[in-house]
Structures are given as C-alpha cells and as structure tokens.
C-alpha cells in the first residue's frame, strides 16, 4: 500500500480529544495497510499517531532532526527512524518518502509542513495528494482566509483545488484512495 505522511502537533499540553484523533488516524492507516510517515517524535499527537499505528500492526517511519533527538523526544520504537541534520532536510525527506499527506490539527510546525508540501505541489514539483482534516471546524478560519486569497487572485483556483478537505479521518483516507493506485 501507500506511505502516508501525517502532519500534526507535538505539544504535550493538548486536550485529550486531539490525542485520540491522532491515535485513530494511526490505527486507521494501519488497518488499511498503509505505512505511517511521521516527524519521528514520541510526544503529543505525533506520539499518539505512531502509537495508534503500531497498536494496529502498522509500520512506522519517523524522520527527525538531530536537535530533537538530543532533546530526547525521538520515537525510538519506530520501525525505521531517520535522523536528519535539520528541520528543512527533515521536511524534504518526509515529502520524498511519502505517497500522500494528511494534516491533522496543529500549530506553526504543522502549518509549515502543510504549506511546504502544498507549495511544492502548486509548482508541480510533485503530484502527491494532500488532505486537511478539519475536525470540529478546527481549520475553518484558515480555509476561509485561503478562499479569500483565491478570490483576490493571490492563489490560483487550481492551487486551491489541490488541497482536499475532510471532516473525519475515514473520510480523509477515502479521499486519498483513488490517488493511491
């Protein structure tokens, strides 16, 4: 099956519902036979998504910069853990190793990853599908702003169309399925 990268928060102070969403994502990826590509961390939603995947028998590939390994937040239980020299090389490698992308709720780092993969798709540097999971309307204000960008021609409609949006994890994986043959 496919290698699906999940972008999500690594904060240790999140409401438990976000951790549950991440664990559900990992488990659903594994149930459908996909490999999980993650940022290689063991905390917050990033830790929950990998734990969920492993609990359901899934294969996990983590990509983490040495600086985060030094902070002792690496997912040492990953089936494969690749250590990079920095955040930029981490993102590049995550994009290279993935067939598709799911973005769960998160903060600046999550948005940075989403925008990197989306921008490179708009430049036709890859044709890998991307789904934003708008659980509980988390991303509604961002999506409204992005539509304004498109309306004002800062973002081409074709670029906006590259980002698929789902309300749930099963819906996100269903949206990706036709692109993963």
mmCIF file of C-alpha atoms in Angstrom, residues 9 11 24 62 66 106 120:
data_model
loop_
_atom_site.group_PDB
_atom_site.id
_atom_site.type_symbol
_atom_site.label_atom_id
_atom_site.label_comp_id
_atom_site.label_asym_id
_atom_site.label_seq_id
_atom_site.Cartn_x
_atom_site.Cartn_y
_atom_site.Cartn_z
ATOM 1 C CA UNK A 9 1.092 18.764 16.752
ATOM 2 C CA UNK A 11 2.674 19.675 22.062
ATOM 3 C CA UNK A 24 -7.418 6.975 15.491
ATOM 4 C CA UNK A 62 9.944 8.555 11.545
ATOM 5 C CA UNK A 66 19.276 15.513 15.431
ATOM 6 C CA UNK A 106 -1.655 21.538 14.853
ATOM 7 C CA UNK A 120 5.712 22.334 -3.931
#
